[in-house]
Amino acid sequence: MAGREQCSMFLSRVNFRIEKKETEVIFLKTFYPTQVSRAKRGEATPQMEAVARDEEIAVEDVMECLADGTAVVPANANRSNLSVRGIGRGLKVKVNANIGTSEAFPHLEAERAKLQAALSAGADAVMDLSTGGDLKAVRSMVLEETPVPVGTVPVYEAAVLARQQRGAVLSMQEDDLFEIIEDHARSGVDFMTLHCGLTLGALEQMQKQGRLMGIVSRGGALLAGWMKSREKENPLYERYDRLLEIAGRHDVTLSLGDGLRPGCLDDASDRAQLQELLVLGELVQRAREAEVQVMVEGPGHVPLDQVEASIKTAKSLCAGAPFYVLGPLVTDVAPGYDHIASAIGGALAAAAGADFLCYVTPAEHLGLPGPEEVRQGVMASRLAAHAADVARGHKGACRWDREMSRARRSLDWWRQLELALDPELAGELYDKLNPGKREECTMCGPYCAIKVAREL
Amino acid sequence: MAGREQCSMFLSRVNFRIEKKETEVIFLKTFYPTQVSRAKRGEATPQMEAVARDEEIAVEDVMECLADGTAVVPANANRSNLSVRGIGRGLKVKVNANIGTSEAFPHLEAERAKLQAALSAGADAVMDLSTGGDLKAVRSMVLEETPVPVGTVPVYEAAVLARQQRGAVLSMQEDDLFEIIEDHARSGVDFMTLHCGLTLGALEQMQKQGRLMGIVSRGGALLAGWMKSREKENPLYERYDRLLEIAGRHDVTLSLGDGLRPGCLDDASDRAQLQELLVLGELVQRAREAEVQVMVEGPGHVPLDQVEASIKTAKSLCAGAPFYVLGPLVTDVAPGYDHIASAIGGALAAAAGADFLCYVTPAEHLGLPGPEEVRQGVMASRLAAHAADVARGHKGACRWDREMSRARRSLDWWRQLELALDPELAGELYDKLNPGKREECTMCGPYCAIKVAREL
């Protein structure tokens, strides 16, 4: 499509309605040229084409899912050199790695090491959740050095600012929060977690029923604290149109956070969680109407027998929006092994329809992870994502397993190591366990089933 | 019950039918006082009582499941000081750790280290799969130093003997195999994997359909090789009555192996596997009739979306016999992470009805594991078993998660570490990641959701 045509098409669909509300000007019903609006209008962007190549599907399929909101391609309009990832229906399940400083570990260099660990382990996206040290410097570094989509949770920065400037995390200012969101959007952040569905109604629901762990989402707790101490509605809900406007302008993908996600098995799938989810469903619809890319976040801690129902209910309530889960952890008792608890829940969740897995590291529930924990977390989530891809019948995923099995059948060790999920670790273990490097491995030796079968 | 009464009751139900077949004397319809026969006759043994205490259920429930064959309590009559474990319906899911020498690593001391690693990690059972060095010495050590049930795969020893005495693994002698089985039984082995369902018919089924990986069970390959090179039926199938007699006499629990278990996702749930399973179903029935304890082994490599159906079909075909799975691995591409692939499949399998998880270590598909891999394998399987226990509604399992969440809510670190699946690793990680030891951990610091919520 020629530039001139694009321009006139864009202008034709921009529809300003300026309204003065308190001190801010909100632009409503403003259609920006997001990936969604382009897909809806039949324009195949370079990002959609890259996704189609990566997934070995037709670009028309990518466009269809973007247009109907069942897939997103997080790609901030201000980012360059982004290696995009598609997330949603018909696409491979993707893996996000959370990094970021904390007050106890505020150093940029440590985050760089974790970022490199996440990327070399194969993360499809990285979220910078920093709350310590120079937040802007860390975010700049992450945006500069990350080829894949980058996400943030702007409310953290608002809480840090409040504590620095006013001495208390709950003294956050609404306008600061929106300015921080806009600043993140301008700087190139591709997707943002925003807990827009955490309403006073959902909090009331939670209080009425009672909970073992209460709120465990950090962003959720900050917002709930702010709301309850002021008896005011969640600004991210009340001023959602403003969010849509910012997101549309920069093509930021909204990731609607679940502030009331269950923090233990006992709290899973309760009324509070579902109440928030109902609101998130509405907000998905409004984002789609505004042609803003949107996905929805999910739990959390969920007993294994509830995972499938939990995901299917959420997907249904949110009209098939891409679903992004943190875990879910299928037990509360596994600190040090939460990457495995999360791999179990994540694989099941993704097989049931979740599209994006946020990794959990072995450091979860214990402290801020270091590079080694980051690496283990990404690998466990990639394994879960791949197992779900196979279950979802993704051709490329099934081919990978088949090729590995062929290499195994022919005892071709070089090829097996090359095809491994983590060639580096597999190679190290193979070398350690096979000092003699014979055709068969040291487990079975001359009793190797493959060799016995071959001799017949 | 007085000794005299027991004795007369035992004699009254012993029913010899002696028949001469070739050169051996088989005792058929001989009812020995196994845990099954005692349960059927209303006798609560100390082993049943121990299981009831361990599981916090009534001994009558244990007896009922033993009597109808839906649970087993592997406890060789010749073993003393055994800390028994119940496996099956209504009981917690149990975890087995495979250890054992190989030709490349034949040393007893290395096996002792692995045994200690398995036990300290909390394995419920240990199988000695040795094929290298002094097999009898290793088995004696394992039986002496293992408080929990011990299993073996006698066909390995038969293959080793054949290779030593006749120069080829497939030159195994039928009589040697049965003598080895009897020897294992006499020495106190509590359960044995015997691939009795691998018939010529199942092999033919496999050949007709074709397979990517063929046979990957070591015992299955040895037996199939023996059968095909001689064009003879599987002796463990043909002379199953003799097996039943040995098992009954020593109260060995038969673990009917799946010689045709799929070795890659592509081969899962195929006709060959199902053909063998049909035979195993018959053999379960015959074991029950002989009042011999029996469980059934399952796959293997199974795509995530097939796990539930696979387990439910197997359980149904085998009339609810306790089901013992190796994995299942939900992907073929994860050498170095197969303990996680197995935890995913194992959790799902156990939630669907599997009762006993054979661990898989990170060394799977790479070489013989060492103590570190053993430890990781047990922990991953224990996590999977526990997640399934919660899904199955086991009260004690749910209570454990609840207690952990209470400790978490009150930021009681000492209690959290004490309650952890692996207190040692959790403690190490906690110390490493929290140099300052503040009330909140280093991930969230002052933005800790629990602290924010508490302040309100």
mmCIF file of C-alpha atoms in Angstrom, chain B residues 123-311:
data_model
loop_
_atom_site.group_PDB
_atom_site.id
_atom_site.type_symbol
_atom_site.label_atom_id
_atom_site.label_comp_id
_atom_site.label_asym_id
_atom_site.label_seq_id
_atom_site.Cartn_x
_atom_site.Cartn_y
_atom_site.Cartn_z
ATOM 1 C CA ALA B 123 11.850 -42.012 47.864
ATOM 2 C CA ASP B 124 9.077 -44.426 48.873
ATOM 3 C CA ALA B 125 10.724 -47.351 47.120
ATOM 4 C CA VAL B 126 13.986 -48.181 45.394
ATOM 5 C CA MET B 127 14.657 -50.468 42.470
ATOM 6 C CA ASP B 128 18.083 -51.996 41.998
ATOM 7 C CA LEU B 129 18.586 -52.305 38.245
ATOM 8 C CA SER B 130 22.227 -53.300 38.357
ATOM 9 C CA THR B 131 23.909 -54.803 35.315
ATOM 10 C CA GLY B 132 27.585 -54.255 36.192
ATOM 11 C CA GLY B 133 30.020 -55.561 38.793
ATOM 12 C CA ASP B 134 28.969 -57.913 41.575
ATOM 13 C CA LEU B 135 25.194 -57.965 41.202
ATOM 14 C CA LYS B 136 24.512 -60.057 44.301
ATOM 15 C CA ALA B 137 26.670 -57.834 46.483
ATOM 16 C CA VAL B 138 24.870 -54.706 45.320
ATOM 17 C CA ARG B 139 21.453 -56.308 45.839
ATOM 18 C CA SER B 140 22.404 -57.431 49.335
ATOM 19 C CA MET B 141 23.615 -53.953 50.197
ATOM 20 C CA VAL B 142 20.439 -52.373 48.834
ATOM 21 C CA LEU B 143 18.206 -54.813 50.717
ATOM 22 C CA GLU B 144 20.157 -54.294 53.910
ATOM 23 C CA GLU B 145 20.328 -50.523 53.823
ATOM 24 C CA THR B 146 16.892 -49.667 52.409
ATOM 25 C CA PRO B 147 14.071 -49.351 54.925
ATOM 26 C CA VAL B 148 11.413 -48.976 52.193
ATOM 27 C CA PRO B 149 10.298 -51.571 49.615
ATOM 28 C CA VAL B 150 12.941 -52.791 47.164
ATOM 29 C CA GLY B 151 12.275 -53.861 43.596
ATOM 30 C CA THR B 152 14.344 -55.532 40.893
ATOM 31 C CA VAL B 153 14.129 -56.591 37.235
ATOM 32 C CA PRO B 154 15.450 -60.170 37.299
ATOM 33 C CA VAL B 155 15.753 -60.470 33.511
ATOM 34 C CA TYR B 156 18.728 -58.090 33.685
ATOM 35 C CA GLU B 157 20.639 -60.554 35.809
ATOM 36 C CA ALA B 158 19.703 -63.351 33.426
ATOM 37 C CA ALA B 159 21.114 -61.324 30.517
ATOM 38 C CA VAL B 160 24.309 -60.525 32.421
ATOM 39 C CA LEU B 161 24.728 -64.198 33.321
ATOM 40 C CA ALA B 162 24.139 -65.239 29.708
ATOM 41 C CA ARG B 163 26.758 -62.808 28.494
ATOM 42 C CA GLN B 164 29.262 -63.943 31.107
ATOM 43 C CA GLN B 165 28.673 -67.672 30.633
ATOM 44 C CA ARG B 166 27.700 -67.878 26.975
ATOM 45 C CA GLY B 167 29.039 -64.696 25.445
ATOM 46 C CA ALA B 168 25.716 -63.210 24.295
ATOM 47 C CA VAL B 169 22.849 -61.537 26.102
ATOM 48 C CA LEU B 170 20.276 -63.399 24.046
ATOM 49 C CA SER B 171 21.632 -66.775 25.047
ATOM 50 C CA MET B 172 19.654 -66.467 28.296
ATOM 51 C CA GLN B 173 18.248 -69.748 29.568
ATOM 52 C CA GLU B 174 14.661 -70.024 30.724
ATOM 53 C CA ASP B 175 15.567 -71.981 33.799
ATOM 54 C CA ASP B 176 18.255 -69.520 34.764
ATOM 55 C CA LEU B 177 15.689 -66.755 34.574
ATOM 56 C CA PHE B 178 13.282 -68.547 36.902
ATOM 57 C CA GLU B 179 16.089 -69.448 39.278
ATOM 58 C CA ILE B 180 17.157 -65.831 39.401
ATOM 59 C CA ILE B 181 13.578 -64.781 40.099
ATOM 60 C CA GLU B 182 13.388 -67.301 42.910
ATOM 61 C CA ASP B 183 16.736 -66.159 44.245
ATOM 62 C CA HIS B 184 15.575 -62.523 44.281
ATOM 63 C CA ALA B 185 12.385 -63.584 46.030
ATOM 64 C CA ARG B 186 14.278 -65.559 48.662
ATOM 65 C CA SER B 187 16.643 -62.682 49.273
ATOM 66 C CA GLY B 188 13.742 -60.399 50.211
ATOM 67 C CA VAL B 189 12.932 -58.375 47.087
ATOM 68 C CA ASP B 190 9.493 -56.844 47.635
ATOM 69 C CA PHE B 191 8.425 -56.283 44.034
ATOM 70 C CA MET B 192 9.725 -57.369 40.658
ATOM 71 C CA THR B 193 9.223 -56.017 37.200
ATOM 72 C CA LEU B 194 8.442 -58.949 34.914
ATOM 73 C CA HIS B 195 7.459 -58.365 31.307
ATOM 74 C CA CYS B 196 4.907 -61.160 31.227
ATOM 75 C CA GLY B 197 2.568 -59.522 28.707
ATOM 76 C CA LEU B 198 5.102 -59.233 25.909
ATOM 77 C CA THR B 199 3.741 -62.007 23.743
ATOM 78 C CA LEU B 200 4.540 -63.070 20.185
ATOM 79 C CA GLY B 201 1.127 -61.637 19.292
ATOM 80 C CA ALA B 202 2.025 -58.201 20.609
ATOM 81 C CA LEU B 203 5.366 -58.290 18.803
ATOM 82 C CA GLU B 204 3.591 -59.204 15.591
ATOM 83 C CA GLN B 205 1.178 -56.329 16.133
ATOM 84 C CA MET B 206 4.154 -53.993 16.494
ATOM 85 C CA GLN B 207 5.856 -55.301 13.377
ATOM 86 C CA LYS B 208 2.706 -55.023 11.286
ATOM 87 C CA GLN B 209 2.095 -51.405 12.202
ATOM 88 C CA GLY B 210 5.694 -50.176 12.332
ATOM 89 C CA ARG B 211 7.177 -47.906 14.949
ATOM 90 C CA LEU B 212 9.592 -45.024 15.055
ATOM 91 C CA MET B 213 11.552 -46.189 18.097
ATOM 92 C CA GLY B 214 10.621 -49.858 18.314
ATOM 93 C CA ILE B 215 11.252 -51.378 21.738
ATOM 94 C CA VAL B 216 12.965 -49.140 24.292
ATOM 95 C CA SER B 217 12.299 -51.164 27.419
ATOM 96 C CA ARG B 218 15.576 -52.899 28.217
ATOM 97 C CA GLY B 219 13.839 -55.946 29.668
ATOM 98 C CA GLY B 220 11.365 -55.889 26.799
ATOM 99 C CA ALA B 221 14.128 -55.822 24.189
ATOM 100 C CA LEU B 222 16.002 -58.695 25.852
ATOM 101 C CA LEU B 223 12.891 -60.850 25.980
ATOM 102 C CA ALA B 224 11.766 -59.916 22.479
ATOM 103 C CA GLY B 225 15.240 -60.739 21.172
ATOM 104 C CA TRP B 226 15.169 -64.082 22.937
ATOM 105 C CA MET B 227 11.677 -64.870 21.611
ATOM 106 C CA LYS B 228 12.361 -63.855 18.035
ATOM 107 C CA SER B 229 15.713 -65.575 17.769
ATOM 108 C CA ARG B 230 14.099 -68.828 18.976
ATOM 109 C CA GLU B 231 10.596 -68.305 17.613
ATOM 110 C CA LYS B 232 9.307 -69.171 21.065
ATOM 111 C CA GLU B 233 6.700 -67.588 23.299
ATOM 112 C CA ASN B 234 7.733 -65.423 26.250
ATOM 113 C CA PRO B 235 8.546 -67.817 29.115
ATOM 114 C CA LEU B 236 7.225 -65.307 31.647
ATOM 115 C CA TYR B 237 3.872 -65.546 29.895
ATOM 116 C CA GLU B 238 3.890 -69.263 29.190
ATOM 117 C CA ARG B 239 4.969 -70.189 32.672
ATOM 118 C CA TYR B 240 3.092 -67.466 34.484
ATOM 119 C CA ASP B 241 1.713 -69.988 36.963
ATOM 120 C CA ARG B 242 5.201 -70.761 38.095
ATOM 121 C CA LEU B 243 5.783 -67.052 38.636
ATOM 122 C CA LEU B 244 2.602 -66.832 40.632
ATOM 123 C CA GLU B 245 3.735 -69.708 42.764
ATOM 124 C CA ILE B 246 7.096 -68.079 43.530
ATOM 125 C CA ALA B 247 5.486 -64.703 44.132
ATOM 126 C CA GLY B 248 2.825 -66.185 46.387
ATOM 127 C CA ARG B 249 5.293 -68.219 48.422
ATOM 128 C CA HIS B 250 7.418 -65.174 49.273
ATOM 129 C CA ASP B 251 4.666 -62.579 48.940
ATOM 130 C CA VAL B 252 6.511 -60.787 46.181
ATOM 131 C CA THR B 253 4.384 -58.154 44.457
ATOM 132 C CA LEU B 254 4.414 -58.668 40.707
ATOM 133 C CA SER B 255 4.890 -55.501 38.702
ATOM 134 C CA LEU B 256 3.799 -56.446 35.208
ATOM 135 C CA GLY B 257 6.222 -54.605 32.937
ATOM 136 C CA ASP B 258 5.283 -52.939 29.684
ATOM 137 C CA GLY B 259 7.924 -54.218 27.324
ATOM 138 C CA LEU B 260 6.325 -52.358 24.430
ATOM 139 C CA ARG B 261 5.989 -49.027 26.177
ATOM 140 C CA PRO B 262 6.343 -46.180 23.696
ATOM 141 C CA GLY B 263 9.832 -44.720 23.508
ATOM 142 C CA CYS B 264 8.789 -41.540 21.773
ATOM 143 C CA LEU B 265 5.662 -39.430 21.406
ATOM 144 C CA ASP B 266 5.013 -40.800 17.938
ATOM 145 C CA ASP B 267 4.743 -44.355 19.218
ATOM 146 C CA ALA B 268 2.396 -43.567 22.111
ATOM 147 C CA SER B 269 -0.952 -45.328 22.515
ATOM 148 C CA ASP B 270 -0.438 -47.561 19.495
ATOM 149 C CA ARG B 271 -1.839 -51.010 18.786
ATOM 150 C CA ALA B 272 1.274 -52.779 20.061
ATOM 151 C CA GLN B 273 1.069 -51.032 23.421
ATOM 152 C CA LEU B 274 -2.627 -51.762 23.740
ATOM 153 C CA GLN B 275 -2.205 -55.374 22.663
ATOM 154 C CA GLU B 276 0.276 -55.924 25.481
ATOM 155 C CA LEU B 277 -2.033 -54.125 27.901
ATOM 156 C CA LEU B 278 -4.878 -56.501 27.033
ATOM 157 C CA VAL B 279 -2.665 -59.403 28.005
ATOM 158 C CA LEU B 280 -1.623 -57.624 31.204
ATOM 159 C CA GLY B 281 -5.301 -57.273 32.063
ATOM 160 C CA GLU B 282 -5.696 -61.058 31.840
ATOM 161 C CA LEU B 283 -2.585 -61.612 33.920
ATOM 162 C CA VAL B 284 -3.867 -59.265 36.612
ATOM 163 C CA GLN B 285 -6.964 -61.383 36.842
ATOM 164 C CA ARG B 286 -4.952 -64.583 37.171
ATOM 165 C CA ALA B 287 -2.728 -63.036 39.859
ATOM 166 C CA ARG B 288 -5.789 -61.963 41.795
ATOM 167 C CA GLU B 289 -7.234 -65.432 41.552
ATOM 168 C CA ALA B 290 -3.971 -66.780 42.958
ATOM 169 C CA GLU B 291 -4.072 -64.132 45.707
ATOM 170 C CA VAL B 292 -0.759 -62.724 44.565
ATOM 171 C CA GLN B 293 -0.212 -58.978 44.816
ATOM 172 C CA VAL B 294 0.048 -57.384 41.403
ATOM 173 C CA MET B 295 0.464 -53.966 39.827
ATOM 174 C CA VAL B 296 0.834 -52.890 36.222
ATOM 175 C CA GLU B 297 3.480 -50.708 34.608
ATOM 176 C CA GLY B 298 2.807 -48.011 32.077
ATOM 177 C CA PRO B 299 4.524 -45.619 29.738
ATOM 178 C CA GLY B 300 6.865 -44.072 28.823
ATOM 179 C CA HIS B 301 6.648 -41.206 26.336
ATOM 180 C CA VAL B 302 3.105 -39.837 25.915
ATOM 181 C CA PRO B 303 1.924 -36.501 24.485
ATOM 182 C CA LEU B 304 0.315 -34.395 27.201
ATOM 183 C CA ASP B 305 -3.114 -34.549 25.614
ATOM 184 C CA GLN B 306 -3.073 -38.367 25.666
ATOM 185 C CA VAL B 307 -1.926 -38.898 29.260
ATOM 186 C CA GLU B 308 -5.316 -38.921 30.934
ATOM 187 C CA ALA B 309 -6.895 -41.236 28.382
ATOM 188 C CA SER B 310 -3.881 -43.516 28.451
ATOM 189 C CA ILE B 311 -4.036 -43.966 32.219
#
